[in-house]
JSON list of C-alpha atoms in Angstrom, two decimals:
[
{"chain": "A", "resi": 23, "resn": "MET", "atom": "CA", "xyz": [50.29, -101.03, -29.22]},
{"chain": "A", "resi": 24, "resn": "ILE", "atom": "CA", "xyz": [53.17, -99.81, -26.90]},
{"chain": "A", "resi": 25, "resn": "PRO", "atom": "CA", "xyz": [53.51, -96.35, -29.20]},
{"chain": "A", "resi": 26, "resn": "ASN", "atom": "CA", "xyz": [49.73, -95.51, -28.89]},
{"chain": "A", "resi": 27, "resn": "ARG", "atom": "CA", "xyz": [49.31, -96.73, -25.44]},
{"chain": "A", "resi": 28, "resn": "ARG", "atom": "CA", "xyz": [52.08, -94.54, -24.87]},
{"chain": "A", "resi": 29, "resn": "PHE", "atom": "CA", "xyz": [51.17, -90.89, -26.80]},
{"chain": "A", "resi": 30, "resn": "ALA", "atom": "CA", "xyz": [47.88, -91.76, -24.81]},
{"chain": "A", "resi": 31, "resn": "ILE", "atom": "CA", "xyz": [49.08, -91.57, -21.82]},
{"chain": "A", "resi": 32, "resn": "LYS", "atom": "CA", "xyz": [51.34, -88.42, -22.62]},
{"chain": "A", "resi": 33, "resn": "LYS", "atom": "CA", "xyz": [47.74, -86.79, -23.49]},
{"chain": "A", "resi": 34, "resn": "GLN", "atom": "CA", "xyz": [45.65, -87.64, -20.41]},
{"chain": "A", "resi": 35, "resn": "ASP", "atom": "CA", "xyz": [49.37, -86.75, -18.65]},
{"chain": "A", "resi": 36, "resn": "TYR", "atom": "CA", "xyz": [50.14, -83.97, -20.22]},
{"chain": "A", "resi": 37, "resn": "PRO", "atom": "CA", "xyz": [46.41, -81.84, -19.91]},
{"chain": "A", "resi": 38, "resn": "SER", "atom": "CA", "xyz": [46.61, -82.42, -15.95]},
{"chain": "A", "resi": 39, "resn": "ALA", "atom": "CA", "xyz": [49.91, -81.23, -15.26]},
{"chain": "A", "resi": 40, "resn": "ASN", "atom": "CA", "xyz": [49.22, -77.88, -17.29]},
{"chain": "A", "resi": 41, "resn": "PHE", "atom": "CA", "xyz": [46.76, -77.30, -14.89]},
{"chain": "A", "resi": 42, "resn": "ARG", "atom": "CA", "xyz": [47.68, -78.69, -12.62]},
{"chain": "A", "resi": 43, "resn": "SER", "atom": "CA", "xyz": [51.02, -76.14, -13.31]},
{"chain": "A", "resi": 44, "resn": "GLY", "atom": "CA", "xyz": [48.90, -73.67, -14.42]},
{"chain": "A", "resi": 45, "resn": "ARG", "atom": "CA", "xyz": [46.98, -73.48, -10.35]},
{"chain": "A", "resi": 46, "resn": "GLY", "atom": "CA", "xyz": [50.02, -73.62, -8.54]},
{"chain": "A", "resi": 47, "resn": "ARG", "atom": "CA", "xyz": [51.17, -71.07, -10.82]},
{"chain": "A", "resi": 48, "resn": "SER", "atom": "CA", "xyz": [48.78, -68.93, -10.05]},
{"chain": "A", "resi": 49, "resn": "LYS", "atom": "CA", "xyz": [48.76, -69.66, -6.21]},
{"chain": "A", "resi": 50, "resn": "LYS", "atom": "CA", "xyz": [52.34, -68.89, -6.10]},
{"chain": "A", "resi": 51, "resn": "LEU", "atom": "CA", "xyz": [51.72, -65.74, -7.73]},
{"chain": "A", "resi": 52, "resn": "SER", "atom": "CA", "xyz": [48.95, -64.67, -6.08]},
{"chain": "A", "resi": 53, "resn": "LYS", "atom": "CA", "xyz": [51.02, -65.57, -2.49]},
{"chain": "A", "resi": 54, "resn": "GLY", "atom": "CA", "xyz": [53.97, -63.65, -3.09]},
{"chain": "A", "resi": 55, "resn": "ASP", "atom": "CA", "xyz": [52.07, -60.45, -4.60]},
{"chain": "A", "resi": 56, "resn": "LYS", "atom": "CA", "xyz": [50.77, -60.47, -1.46]},
{"chain": "A", "resi": 57, "resn": "GLN", "atom": "CA", "xyz": [54.15, -61.03, 0.16]},
{"chain": "A", "resi": 58, "resn": "GLN", "atom": "CA", "xyz": [55.75, -58.27, -1.83]},
{"chain": "A", "resi": 59, "resn": "LYS", "atom": "CA", "xyz": [53.25, -55.80, -1.14]},
{"chain": "A", "resi": 60, "resn": "VAL", "atom": "CA", "xyz": [53.57, -56.82, 2.40]},
{"chain": "A", "resi": 61, "resn": "SER", "atom": "CA", "xyz": [56.31, -56.68, 2.35]},
{"chain": "A", "resi": 62, "resn": "SER", "atom": "CA", "xyz": [56.76, -53.26, 0.79]},
{"chain": "A", "resi": 63, "resn": "SER", "atom": "CA", "xyz": [54.01, -51.83, 2.86]},
{"chain": "A", "resi": 64, "resn": "ASP", "atom": "CA", "xyz": [56.23, -52.90, 6.39]}
]
C-alpha cells in the first residue's frame, strides 16, 4: 500500500511537473528569443 500510494503521487506529480516545466520553458524561450531579437536590433 505504501509503494502504491507513492507511485500514484509520483505519477500525478510527473504530468503536473512536466506540463509546468514545458510551459515555463516555452515562456522562457519566447522571452529569450524576444530579448535576443531586441538586443540584435539594438
